[in-house]
Coordinates of C-alpha atoms and ligand atoms in Angstrom, one line a residue:
X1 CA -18.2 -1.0 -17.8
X2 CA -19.1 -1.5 -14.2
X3 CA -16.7 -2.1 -11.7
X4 CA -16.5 -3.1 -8.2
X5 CA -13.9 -2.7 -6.0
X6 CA -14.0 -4.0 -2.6
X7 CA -11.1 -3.4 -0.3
X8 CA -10.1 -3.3 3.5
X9 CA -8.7 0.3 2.7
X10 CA -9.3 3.6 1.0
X11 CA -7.9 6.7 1.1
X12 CA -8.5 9.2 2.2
X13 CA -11.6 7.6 4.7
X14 CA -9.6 4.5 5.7
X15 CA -5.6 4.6 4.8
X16 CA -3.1 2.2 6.1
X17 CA -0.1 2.5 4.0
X18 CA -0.1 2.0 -0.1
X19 CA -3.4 -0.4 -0.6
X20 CA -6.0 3.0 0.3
X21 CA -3.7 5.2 -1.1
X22 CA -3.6 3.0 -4.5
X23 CA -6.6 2.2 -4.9
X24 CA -7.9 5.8 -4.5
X25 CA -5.8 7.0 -7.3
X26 CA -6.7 3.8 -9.3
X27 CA -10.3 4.8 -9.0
X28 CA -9.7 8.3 -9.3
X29 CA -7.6 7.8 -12.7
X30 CA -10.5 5.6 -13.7
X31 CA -13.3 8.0 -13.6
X32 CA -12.1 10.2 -16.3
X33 CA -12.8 7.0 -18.8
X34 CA -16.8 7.6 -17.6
X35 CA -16.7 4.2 -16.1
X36 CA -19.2 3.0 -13.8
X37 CA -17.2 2.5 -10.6
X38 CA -18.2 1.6 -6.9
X39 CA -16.1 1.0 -4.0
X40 CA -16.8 -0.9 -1.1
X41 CA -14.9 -0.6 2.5
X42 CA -16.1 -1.5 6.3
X43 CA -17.5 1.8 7.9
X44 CA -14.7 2.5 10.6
X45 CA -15.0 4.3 13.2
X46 CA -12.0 5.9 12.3
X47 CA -13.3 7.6 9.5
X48 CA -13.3 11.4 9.8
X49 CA -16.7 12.7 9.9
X50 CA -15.9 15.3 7.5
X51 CA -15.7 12.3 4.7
X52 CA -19.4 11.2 6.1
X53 CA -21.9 13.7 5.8
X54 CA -22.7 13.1 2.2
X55 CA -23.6 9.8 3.0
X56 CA -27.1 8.1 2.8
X57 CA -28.8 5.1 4.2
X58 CA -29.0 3.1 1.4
X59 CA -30.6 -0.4 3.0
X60 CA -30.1 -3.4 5.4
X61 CA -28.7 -6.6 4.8
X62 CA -28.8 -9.4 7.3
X63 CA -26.4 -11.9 7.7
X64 CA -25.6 -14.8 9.6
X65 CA -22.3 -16.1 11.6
X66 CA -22.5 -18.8 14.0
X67 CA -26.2 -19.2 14.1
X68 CA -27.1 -15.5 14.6
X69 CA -28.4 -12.9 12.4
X70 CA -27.1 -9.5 12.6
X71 CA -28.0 -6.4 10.5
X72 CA -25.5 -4.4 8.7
X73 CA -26.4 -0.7 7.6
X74 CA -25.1 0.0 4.2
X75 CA -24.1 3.9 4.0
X76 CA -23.7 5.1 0.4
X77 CA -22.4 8.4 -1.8
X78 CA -21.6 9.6 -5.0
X79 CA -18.3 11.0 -4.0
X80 CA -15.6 12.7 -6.9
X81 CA -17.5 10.5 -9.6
X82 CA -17.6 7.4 -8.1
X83 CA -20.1 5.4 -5.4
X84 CA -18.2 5.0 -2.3
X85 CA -20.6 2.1 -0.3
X86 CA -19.5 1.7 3.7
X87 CA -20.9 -1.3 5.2
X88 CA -21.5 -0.9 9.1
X89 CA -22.5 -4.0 10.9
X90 CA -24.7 -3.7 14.3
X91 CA -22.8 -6.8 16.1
X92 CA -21.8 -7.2 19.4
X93 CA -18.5 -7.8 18.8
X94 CA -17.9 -4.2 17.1
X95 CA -16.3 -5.4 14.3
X96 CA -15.2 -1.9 12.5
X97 CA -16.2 0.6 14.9
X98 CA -12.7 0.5 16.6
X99 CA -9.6 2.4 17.1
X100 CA -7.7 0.9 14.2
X101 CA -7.9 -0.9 10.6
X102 CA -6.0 -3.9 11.9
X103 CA -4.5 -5.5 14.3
X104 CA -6.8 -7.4 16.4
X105 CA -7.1 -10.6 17.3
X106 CA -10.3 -11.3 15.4
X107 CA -9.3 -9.5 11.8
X108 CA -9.9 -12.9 10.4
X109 CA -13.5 -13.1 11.5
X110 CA -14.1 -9.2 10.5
X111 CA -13.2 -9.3 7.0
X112 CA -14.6 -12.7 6.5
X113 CA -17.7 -10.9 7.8
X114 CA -17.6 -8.0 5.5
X115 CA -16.9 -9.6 2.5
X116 CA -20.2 -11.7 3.0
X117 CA -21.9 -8.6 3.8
X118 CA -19.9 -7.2 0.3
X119 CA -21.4 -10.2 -1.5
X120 CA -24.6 -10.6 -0.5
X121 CA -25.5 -6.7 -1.2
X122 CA -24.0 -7.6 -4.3
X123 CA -26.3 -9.7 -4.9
X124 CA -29.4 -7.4 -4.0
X125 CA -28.5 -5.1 -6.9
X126 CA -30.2 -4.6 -10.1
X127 CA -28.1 -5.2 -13.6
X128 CA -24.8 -7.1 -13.9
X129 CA -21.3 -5.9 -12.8
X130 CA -18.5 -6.7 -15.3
X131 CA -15.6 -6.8 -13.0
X132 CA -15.6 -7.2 -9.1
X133 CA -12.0 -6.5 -8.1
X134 CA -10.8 -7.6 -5.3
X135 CA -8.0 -6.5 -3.3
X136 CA -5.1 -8.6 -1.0
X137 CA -6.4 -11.7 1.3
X138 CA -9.3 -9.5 3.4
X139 CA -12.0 -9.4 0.4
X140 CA -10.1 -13.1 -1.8
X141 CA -13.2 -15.0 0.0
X142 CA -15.5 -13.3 -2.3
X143 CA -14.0 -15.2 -5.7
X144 CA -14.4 -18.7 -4.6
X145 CA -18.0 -17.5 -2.2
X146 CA -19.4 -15.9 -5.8
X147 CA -18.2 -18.9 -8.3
X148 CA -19.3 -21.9 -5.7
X149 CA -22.6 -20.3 -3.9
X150 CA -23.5 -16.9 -5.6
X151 CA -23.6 -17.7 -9.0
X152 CA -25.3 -21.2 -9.1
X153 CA -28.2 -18.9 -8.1
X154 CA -28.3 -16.6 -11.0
X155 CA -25.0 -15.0 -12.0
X156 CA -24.2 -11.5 -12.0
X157 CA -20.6 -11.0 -11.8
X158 CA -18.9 -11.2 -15.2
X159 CA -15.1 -11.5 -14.7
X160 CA -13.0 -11.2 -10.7
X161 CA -9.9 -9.7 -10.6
X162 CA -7.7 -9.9 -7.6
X163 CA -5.2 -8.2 -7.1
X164 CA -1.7 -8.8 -4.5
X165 CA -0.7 -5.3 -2.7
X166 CA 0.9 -7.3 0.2
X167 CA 1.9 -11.4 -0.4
X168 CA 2.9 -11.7 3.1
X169 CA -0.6 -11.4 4.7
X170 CA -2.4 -14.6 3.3
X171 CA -5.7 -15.2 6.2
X172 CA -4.8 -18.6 7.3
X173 CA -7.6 -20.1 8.5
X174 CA -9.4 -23.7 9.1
X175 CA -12.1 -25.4 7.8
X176 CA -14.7 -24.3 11.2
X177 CA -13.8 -20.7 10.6
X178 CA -15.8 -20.7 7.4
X179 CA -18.4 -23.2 8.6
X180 CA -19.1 -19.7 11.4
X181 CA -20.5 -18.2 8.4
X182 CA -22.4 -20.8 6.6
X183 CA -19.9 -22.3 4.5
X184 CA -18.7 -25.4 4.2
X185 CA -14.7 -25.5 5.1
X186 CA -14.2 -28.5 4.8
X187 CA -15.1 -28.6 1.0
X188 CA -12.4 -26.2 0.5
X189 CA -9.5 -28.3 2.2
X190 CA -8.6 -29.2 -1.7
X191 CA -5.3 -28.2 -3.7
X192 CA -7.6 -26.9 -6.3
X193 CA -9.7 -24.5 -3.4
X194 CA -8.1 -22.9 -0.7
X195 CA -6.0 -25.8 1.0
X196 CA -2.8 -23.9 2.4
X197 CA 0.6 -25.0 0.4
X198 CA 2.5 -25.3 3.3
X199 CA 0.5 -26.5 6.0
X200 CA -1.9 -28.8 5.0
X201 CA -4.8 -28.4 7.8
X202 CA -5.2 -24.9 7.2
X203 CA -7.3 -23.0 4.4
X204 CA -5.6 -20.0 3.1
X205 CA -8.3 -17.0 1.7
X206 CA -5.5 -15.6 -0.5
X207 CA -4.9 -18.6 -2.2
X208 CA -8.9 -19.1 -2.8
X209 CA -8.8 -15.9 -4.1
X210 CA -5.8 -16.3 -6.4
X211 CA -7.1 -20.2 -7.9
X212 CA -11.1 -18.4 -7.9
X213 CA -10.6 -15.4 -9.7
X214 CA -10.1 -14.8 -13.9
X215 CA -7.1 -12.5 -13.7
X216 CA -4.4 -11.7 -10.9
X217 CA -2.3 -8.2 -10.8
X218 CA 0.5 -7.8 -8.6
X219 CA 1.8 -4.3 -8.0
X220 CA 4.6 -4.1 -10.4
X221 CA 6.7 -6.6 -12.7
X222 CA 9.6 -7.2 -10.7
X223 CA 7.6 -8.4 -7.5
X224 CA 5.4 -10.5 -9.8
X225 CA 8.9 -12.3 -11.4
X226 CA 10.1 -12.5 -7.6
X227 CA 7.2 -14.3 -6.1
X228 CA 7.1 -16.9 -8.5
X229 CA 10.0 -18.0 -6.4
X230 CA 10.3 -20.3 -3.0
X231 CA 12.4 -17.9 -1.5
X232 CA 9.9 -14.4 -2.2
X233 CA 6.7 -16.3 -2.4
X234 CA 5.7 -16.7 1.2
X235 CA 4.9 -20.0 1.1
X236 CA 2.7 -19.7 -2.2
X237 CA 5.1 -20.0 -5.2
X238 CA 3.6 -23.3 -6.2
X239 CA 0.5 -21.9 -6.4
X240 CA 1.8 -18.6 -7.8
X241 CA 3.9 -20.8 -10.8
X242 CA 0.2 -22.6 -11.4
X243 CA -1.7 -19.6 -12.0
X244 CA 1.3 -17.4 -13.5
X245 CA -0.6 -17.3 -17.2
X246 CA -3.5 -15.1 -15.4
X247 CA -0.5 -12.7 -13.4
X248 CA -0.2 -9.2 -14.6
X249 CA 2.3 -7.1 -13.2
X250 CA 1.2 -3.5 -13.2
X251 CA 3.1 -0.7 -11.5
X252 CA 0.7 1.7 -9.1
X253 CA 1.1 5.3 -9.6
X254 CA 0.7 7.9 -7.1
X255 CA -1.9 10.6 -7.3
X256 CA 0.0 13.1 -8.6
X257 CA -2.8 16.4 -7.9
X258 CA -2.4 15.1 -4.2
X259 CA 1.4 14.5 -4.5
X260 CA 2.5 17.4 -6.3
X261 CA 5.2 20.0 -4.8
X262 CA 3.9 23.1 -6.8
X263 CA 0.8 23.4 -4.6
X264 CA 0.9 21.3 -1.6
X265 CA -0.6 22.7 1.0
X266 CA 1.5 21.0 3.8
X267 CA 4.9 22.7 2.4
X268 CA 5.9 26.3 2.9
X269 CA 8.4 26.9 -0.3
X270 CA 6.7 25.5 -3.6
X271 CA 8.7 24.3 -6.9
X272 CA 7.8 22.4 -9.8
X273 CA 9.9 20.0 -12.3
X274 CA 10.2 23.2 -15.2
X275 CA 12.2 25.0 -12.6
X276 CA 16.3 24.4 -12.9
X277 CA 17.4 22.1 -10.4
X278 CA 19.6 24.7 -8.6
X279 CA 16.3 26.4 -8.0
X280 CA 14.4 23.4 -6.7
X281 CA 17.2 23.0 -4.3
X282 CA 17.1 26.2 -3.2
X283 CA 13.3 25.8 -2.4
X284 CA 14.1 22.9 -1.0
X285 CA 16.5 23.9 1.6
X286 CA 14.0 26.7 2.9
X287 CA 11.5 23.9 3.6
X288 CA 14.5 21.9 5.3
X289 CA 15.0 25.9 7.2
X290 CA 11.7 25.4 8.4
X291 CA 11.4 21.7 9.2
X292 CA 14.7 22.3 11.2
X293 CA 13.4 25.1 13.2
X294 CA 9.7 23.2 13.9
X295 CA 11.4 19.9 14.9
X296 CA 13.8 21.8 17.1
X297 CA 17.0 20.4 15.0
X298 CA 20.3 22.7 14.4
X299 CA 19.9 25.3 11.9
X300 CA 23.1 23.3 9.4
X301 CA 23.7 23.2 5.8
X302 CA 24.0 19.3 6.9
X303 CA 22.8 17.2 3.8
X304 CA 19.0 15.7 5.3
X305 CA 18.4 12.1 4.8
X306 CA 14.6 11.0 5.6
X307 CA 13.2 7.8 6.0
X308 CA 8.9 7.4 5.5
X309 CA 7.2 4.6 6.7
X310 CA 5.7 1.7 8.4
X311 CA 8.2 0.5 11.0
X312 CA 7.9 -3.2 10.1
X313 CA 10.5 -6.2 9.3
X314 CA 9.5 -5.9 5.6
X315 CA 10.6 -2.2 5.4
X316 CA 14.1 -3.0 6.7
X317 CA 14.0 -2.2 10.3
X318 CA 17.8 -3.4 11.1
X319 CA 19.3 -0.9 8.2
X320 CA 16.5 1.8 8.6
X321 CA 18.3 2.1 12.4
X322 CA 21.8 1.3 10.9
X323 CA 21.0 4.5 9.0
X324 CA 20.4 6.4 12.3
X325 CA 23.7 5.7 14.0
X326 CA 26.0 6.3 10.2
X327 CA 24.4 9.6 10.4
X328 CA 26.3 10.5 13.8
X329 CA 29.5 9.1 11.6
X330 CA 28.9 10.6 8.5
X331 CA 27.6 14.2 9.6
X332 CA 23.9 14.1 7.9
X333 CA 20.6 14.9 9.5
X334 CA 18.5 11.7 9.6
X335 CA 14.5 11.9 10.8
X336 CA 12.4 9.0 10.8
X337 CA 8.4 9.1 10.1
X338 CA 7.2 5.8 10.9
X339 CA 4.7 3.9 12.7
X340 CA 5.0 0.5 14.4
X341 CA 1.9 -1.7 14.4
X342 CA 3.7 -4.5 17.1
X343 CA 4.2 -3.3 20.3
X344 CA 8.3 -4.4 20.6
X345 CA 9.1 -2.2 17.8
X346 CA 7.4 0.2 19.5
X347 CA 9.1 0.5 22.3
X348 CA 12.4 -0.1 20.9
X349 CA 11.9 3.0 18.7
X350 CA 10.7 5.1 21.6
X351 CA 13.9 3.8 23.2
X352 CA 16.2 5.1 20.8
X353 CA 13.9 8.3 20.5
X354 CA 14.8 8.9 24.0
X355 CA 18.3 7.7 24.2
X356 CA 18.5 10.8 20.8
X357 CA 16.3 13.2 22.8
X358 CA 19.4 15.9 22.8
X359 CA 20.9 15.1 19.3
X360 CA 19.8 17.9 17.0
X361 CA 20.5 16.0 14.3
X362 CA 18.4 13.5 14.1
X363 CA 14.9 13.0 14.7
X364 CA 11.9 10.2 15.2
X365 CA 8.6 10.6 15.1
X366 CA 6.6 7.4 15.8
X367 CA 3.0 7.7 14.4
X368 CA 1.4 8.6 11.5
X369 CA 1.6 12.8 10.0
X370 CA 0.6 13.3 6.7
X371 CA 1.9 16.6 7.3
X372 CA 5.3 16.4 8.1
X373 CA 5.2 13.3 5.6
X374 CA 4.9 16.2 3.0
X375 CA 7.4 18.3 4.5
X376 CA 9.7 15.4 4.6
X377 CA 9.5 14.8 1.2
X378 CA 9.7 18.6 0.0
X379 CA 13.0 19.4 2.4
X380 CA 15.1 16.1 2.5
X381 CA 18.4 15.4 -0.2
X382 CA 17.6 11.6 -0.1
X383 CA 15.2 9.4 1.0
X384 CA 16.8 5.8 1.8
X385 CA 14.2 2.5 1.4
X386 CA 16.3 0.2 2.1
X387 CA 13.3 -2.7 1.9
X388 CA 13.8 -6.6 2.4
X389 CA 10.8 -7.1 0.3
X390 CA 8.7 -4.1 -1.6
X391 CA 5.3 -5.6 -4.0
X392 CA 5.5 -1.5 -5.5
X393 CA 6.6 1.2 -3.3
X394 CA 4.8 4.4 -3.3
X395 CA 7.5 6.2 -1.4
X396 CA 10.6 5.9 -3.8
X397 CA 7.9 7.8 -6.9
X398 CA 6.6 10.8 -3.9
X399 CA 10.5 11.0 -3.4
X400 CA 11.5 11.8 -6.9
X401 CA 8.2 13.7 -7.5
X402 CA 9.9 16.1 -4.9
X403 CA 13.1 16.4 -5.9
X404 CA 14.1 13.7 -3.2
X405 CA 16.8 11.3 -4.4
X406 CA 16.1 7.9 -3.1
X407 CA 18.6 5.6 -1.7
X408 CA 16.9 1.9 -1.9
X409 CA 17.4 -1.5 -2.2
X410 CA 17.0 -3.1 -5.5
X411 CA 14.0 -5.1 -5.0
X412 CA 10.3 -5.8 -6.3
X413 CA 8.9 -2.2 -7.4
X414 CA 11.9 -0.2 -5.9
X415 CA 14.0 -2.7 -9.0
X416 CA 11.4 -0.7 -11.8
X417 CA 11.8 2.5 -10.5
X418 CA 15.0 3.3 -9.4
X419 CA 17.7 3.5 -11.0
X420 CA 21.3 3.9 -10.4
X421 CA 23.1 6.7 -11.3
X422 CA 26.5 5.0 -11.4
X423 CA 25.1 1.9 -13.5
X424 CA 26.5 2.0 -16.9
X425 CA 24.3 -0.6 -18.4
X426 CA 21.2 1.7 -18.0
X427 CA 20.8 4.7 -20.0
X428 CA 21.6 7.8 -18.8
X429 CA 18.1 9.4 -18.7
X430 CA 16.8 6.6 -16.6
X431 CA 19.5 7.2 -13.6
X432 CA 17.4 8.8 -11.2
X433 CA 19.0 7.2 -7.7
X434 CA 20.8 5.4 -5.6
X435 CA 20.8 1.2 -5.3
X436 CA 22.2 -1.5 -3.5
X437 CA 21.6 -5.3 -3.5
X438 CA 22.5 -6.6 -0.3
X439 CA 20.2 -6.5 2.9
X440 CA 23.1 -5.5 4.6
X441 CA 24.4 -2.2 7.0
X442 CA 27.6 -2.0 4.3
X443 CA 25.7 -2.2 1.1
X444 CA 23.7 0.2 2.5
X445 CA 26.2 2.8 4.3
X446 CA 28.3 2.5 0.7
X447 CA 24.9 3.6 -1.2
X448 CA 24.3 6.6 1.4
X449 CA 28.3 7.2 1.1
X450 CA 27.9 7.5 -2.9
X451 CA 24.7 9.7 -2.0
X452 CA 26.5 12.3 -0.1
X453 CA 29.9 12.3 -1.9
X454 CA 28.1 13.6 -5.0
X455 CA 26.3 15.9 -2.9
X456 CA 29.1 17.1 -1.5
X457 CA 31.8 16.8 -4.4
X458 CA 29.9 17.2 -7.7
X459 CA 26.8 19.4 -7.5
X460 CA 25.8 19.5 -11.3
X461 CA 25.5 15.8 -11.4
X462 CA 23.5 15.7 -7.8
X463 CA 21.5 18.5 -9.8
X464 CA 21.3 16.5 -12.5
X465 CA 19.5 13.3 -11.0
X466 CA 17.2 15.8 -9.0
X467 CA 16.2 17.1 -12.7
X468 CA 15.5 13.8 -13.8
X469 CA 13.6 12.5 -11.0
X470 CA 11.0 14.9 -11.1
X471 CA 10.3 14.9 -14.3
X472 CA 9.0 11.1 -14.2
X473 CA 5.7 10.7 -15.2
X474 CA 4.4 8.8 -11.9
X475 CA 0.3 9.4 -12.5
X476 CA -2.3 6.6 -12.9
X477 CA -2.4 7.1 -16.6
X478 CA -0.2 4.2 -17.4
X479 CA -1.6 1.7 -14.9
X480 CA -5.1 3.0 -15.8
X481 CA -4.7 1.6 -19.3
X482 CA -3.1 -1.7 -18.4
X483 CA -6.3 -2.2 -16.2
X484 CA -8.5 -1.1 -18.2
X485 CA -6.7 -3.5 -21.3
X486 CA -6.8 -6.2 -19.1
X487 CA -10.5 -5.8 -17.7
X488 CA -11.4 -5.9 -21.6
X489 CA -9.6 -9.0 -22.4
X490 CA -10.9 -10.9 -19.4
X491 CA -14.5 -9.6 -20.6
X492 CA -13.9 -11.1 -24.0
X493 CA -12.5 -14.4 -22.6
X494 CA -15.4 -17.4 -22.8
X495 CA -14.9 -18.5 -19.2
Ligands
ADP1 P1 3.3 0.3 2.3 O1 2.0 0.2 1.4 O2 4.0 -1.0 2.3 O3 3.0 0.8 3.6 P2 4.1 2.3 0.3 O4 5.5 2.9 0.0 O5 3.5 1.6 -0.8 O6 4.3 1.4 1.6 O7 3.1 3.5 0.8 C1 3.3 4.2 2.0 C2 2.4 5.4 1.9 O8 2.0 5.7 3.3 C3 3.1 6.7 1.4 O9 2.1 7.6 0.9 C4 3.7 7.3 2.7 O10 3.9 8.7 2.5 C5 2.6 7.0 3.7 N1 3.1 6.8 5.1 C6 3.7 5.7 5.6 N2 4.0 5.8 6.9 C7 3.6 7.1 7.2 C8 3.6 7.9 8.4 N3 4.1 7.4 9.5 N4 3.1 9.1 8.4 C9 2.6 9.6 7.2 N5 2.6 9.0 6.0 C10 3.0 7.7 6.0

């Protein structure tokens, strides 16, 4: 089978949050079926040059946005098994070679850009590709671009997949936006094509993508039950409810050779999930021994609660700093690894950082460190996640890979994968956390309250859930087959 994947994001050249870092193990899982695979990203200039020097000029591609032609490198290698194709585009408005993935003004114009670069050298290629999967709103133009322009001129994509990491990012845009690249908006204002549910004078890619391609897959089941209503769907639950009968819900896994605490090369103290849990703990608090004395925190037997990543609305912001001031309350350590990509929270983090600056029991550190990301997970008791919305979560399965016990809010993935341990009405060798329903400080402090009492109080059964979270089975095997089932009933599907 060939596949194509295109995406705005790939570990480990170009990783944001859990879209590189999913679709790396996705493909990485994949290539032990011998599949045919290729990947294709924007060449950033934020790719380490370590990741580049395998790579060869493969060819040129021209294409055109707002009357002009521009030429666009196309860089490619056979990297771990799979081609890895990086487009670079020589344009005067630099369109990837800049500081950051996101957050400009223009995003909407660069990925439109790249994924008619994607499709036209596509196009070029010799033999047919079976699926092109697409991923989140930045590459959806390429389903309804390929089924309306593409393949009146000679098909060559079997079957498209697309596939929701993020629902909230959509790529609103309007009918002139498209026309900049040679396509007709206006054409797509219809119910059918890409006209936005909620605001009629706007075409929306992600929707394009979603009524365009032959089969959807959202990150796990709960989020795909969740979206299909008004109040999780961001606007596109009517569309979500029309298309449901091609929406899979598939859970990501995490790459566990990359994510494993036995080896890591970022922790000092190493354990594994045949070891007893009093002897994971132990290793565990040594890491915490050494995290303490690097981040200049007080050498205490003080139970560590962690919280990993982005700083944004959607991972809780209110609770994650509720969290920071129960700590001073309820004696824990607390140490935030986040980054903010809007400026406010930016600063108001850097506030607080420097309003803590002499507590030594809690600590922030605002940017991104894979390394103490690692450490974090190998030395804290619990992890909290305390999410208003989560598609899958990555976090929560690292956590209980490392013997982490994670403290999150029942919602999307977070709802398949952790489990209570107090809950009665799940079985006993499921319970592998701590959950609470309401967005709010008290359902939140209670869950951390639970957390620590059993910590504290009854040490078999805290060694207990530690013992069943990391024996999970997180890998990419499971997802890997559901893909791969899917891929081969969209293949055997007429149209
Ligand atoms: P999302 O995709 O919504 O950002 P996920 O839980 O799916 O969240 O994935 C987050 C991934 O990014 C995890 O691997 C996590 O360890 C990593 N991560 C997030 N923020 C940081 C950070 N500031 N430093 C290091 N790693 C981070």
């Amino acid at each position: 089978m060939h596949i194509v994947h295109v995406s705005a994001e790939l570990a480990p050249y170009a990783k944001v949050g859990g879209l590189g870092e999913a679709l790396f193990g996705l493909l990485t899982s994949f290539k032990t079926l011998g599949q045919d695979l290729t990947v294709i990203i924007p060449k950033y200039r934020l790719i380490p040059e370590k990741h580049l020097s395998t790579f060869k000029k493969e060819c040129t591609i021209i294409v055109d946005e707002d009357r002009h032609s521009y030429e666009n490198t196309i860089w490619s290698s056979t990297v771990s098994g799979y081609k890895v194709v990086l487009i670079e585009p020589t344009h005067p408005k630099s369109y990837f070679d800049r500081d950051h993935v996101y957050g400009y003004e223009d995003d909407l114009f660069r990925f439109l850009y790249f994924s008619k670069v994607a499709l036209q050298y596509l196009s070029l290629q010799d033999g047919s590709i079976d699926i092109l999967h697409l991923h989140d709103w930045h590459t959806s133009l390429m389903a309804p671009l390929y089924k309306d322009t593409y393949s009146k001129m000679g098909s060559f994509i079997k079957k498209i997949v697309l596939n929701i990491h993020n629902l909230a990012f959509q790529g609103f845009c309007k009918p002139w936006d498209l026309e900049r690249f040679g396509i007709d908006g206006y054409y797509y204002l219809q119910e059918n094509r890409m006209l936005d549910d909620q605001n009629k004078e706007n075409l929306n890619l992600l929707k394009g993508g979603l009524n365009y391609s032959d089969g959807i897959v959202v990150v796990s089941k709960n989020y795909a039950k969740e979206i299909l209503k008004q109040e999780n769907g961001f606007g596109l639950h009517n569309t979500l409810i029309a298309q449901e009968q091609k929406i899979n819900g598939i859970l990501n896994g995490i790459d566990t050779t990359f994510w494993n605490p036995q080896n890591d090369p970022y922790i000092s103290f190493h354990y594994d999930h045949s070891m007893k849990g009093k002897n994971i703990q132990q290793q565990k608090e040594k890491n915490k021994q050494v995290l303490q004395k690097r981040l200049n925190l007080s050498n205490s037997s003080l139970p560590l609660i962690s919280y990993v990543g982005r700083l944004t609305e959607q991972k809780g912001l209110k609770l994650i700093e509720s969290a920071l001031h129960f700590a001073q309350e309820k004696q824990y350590q607390f140490i935030i690894l986040g980054s903010a990509s809007e400026e406010k929270v930016t600063n108001h983090f850097k506030e607080l950082k420097e309003k803590l600056k002499d507590n030594k029991n809690i600590h922030l550190h605002l940017g991104y460190d894979e390394s103490l990301a690692h450490e974090l997970y190998s030395s804290s008791d619990f992890l909290i996640i305390p999410s208003l919305f989560e598609p899958c979560g990555l976090v929560q399965m690292i956590a209980l890979r490392y013997g982490t016990i994670p403290i999150a809010r029942k919602t999307g993935g977070l709802a398949d994968t952790v489990f209570d341990v107090d809950d009665l009405a799940i079985a006993l060798d499921k319970r592998n956390g701590y959950t609470f329903n309401e967005f709010t400080e008290s359902a939140l402090n209670l869950a951390i309250s639970r957390a620590l009492d059993t910590l504290q109080n009854n040490p078999k059964k805290h060694l207990s859930i530690i013992s069943t979270g990391i024996q999970i089975d997180f890998s990419w095997d499971l997802a890997t087959k559901h893909y791969l089932a899917l891929y081969q009933r969209l293949l055997k599907e007429k149209i």
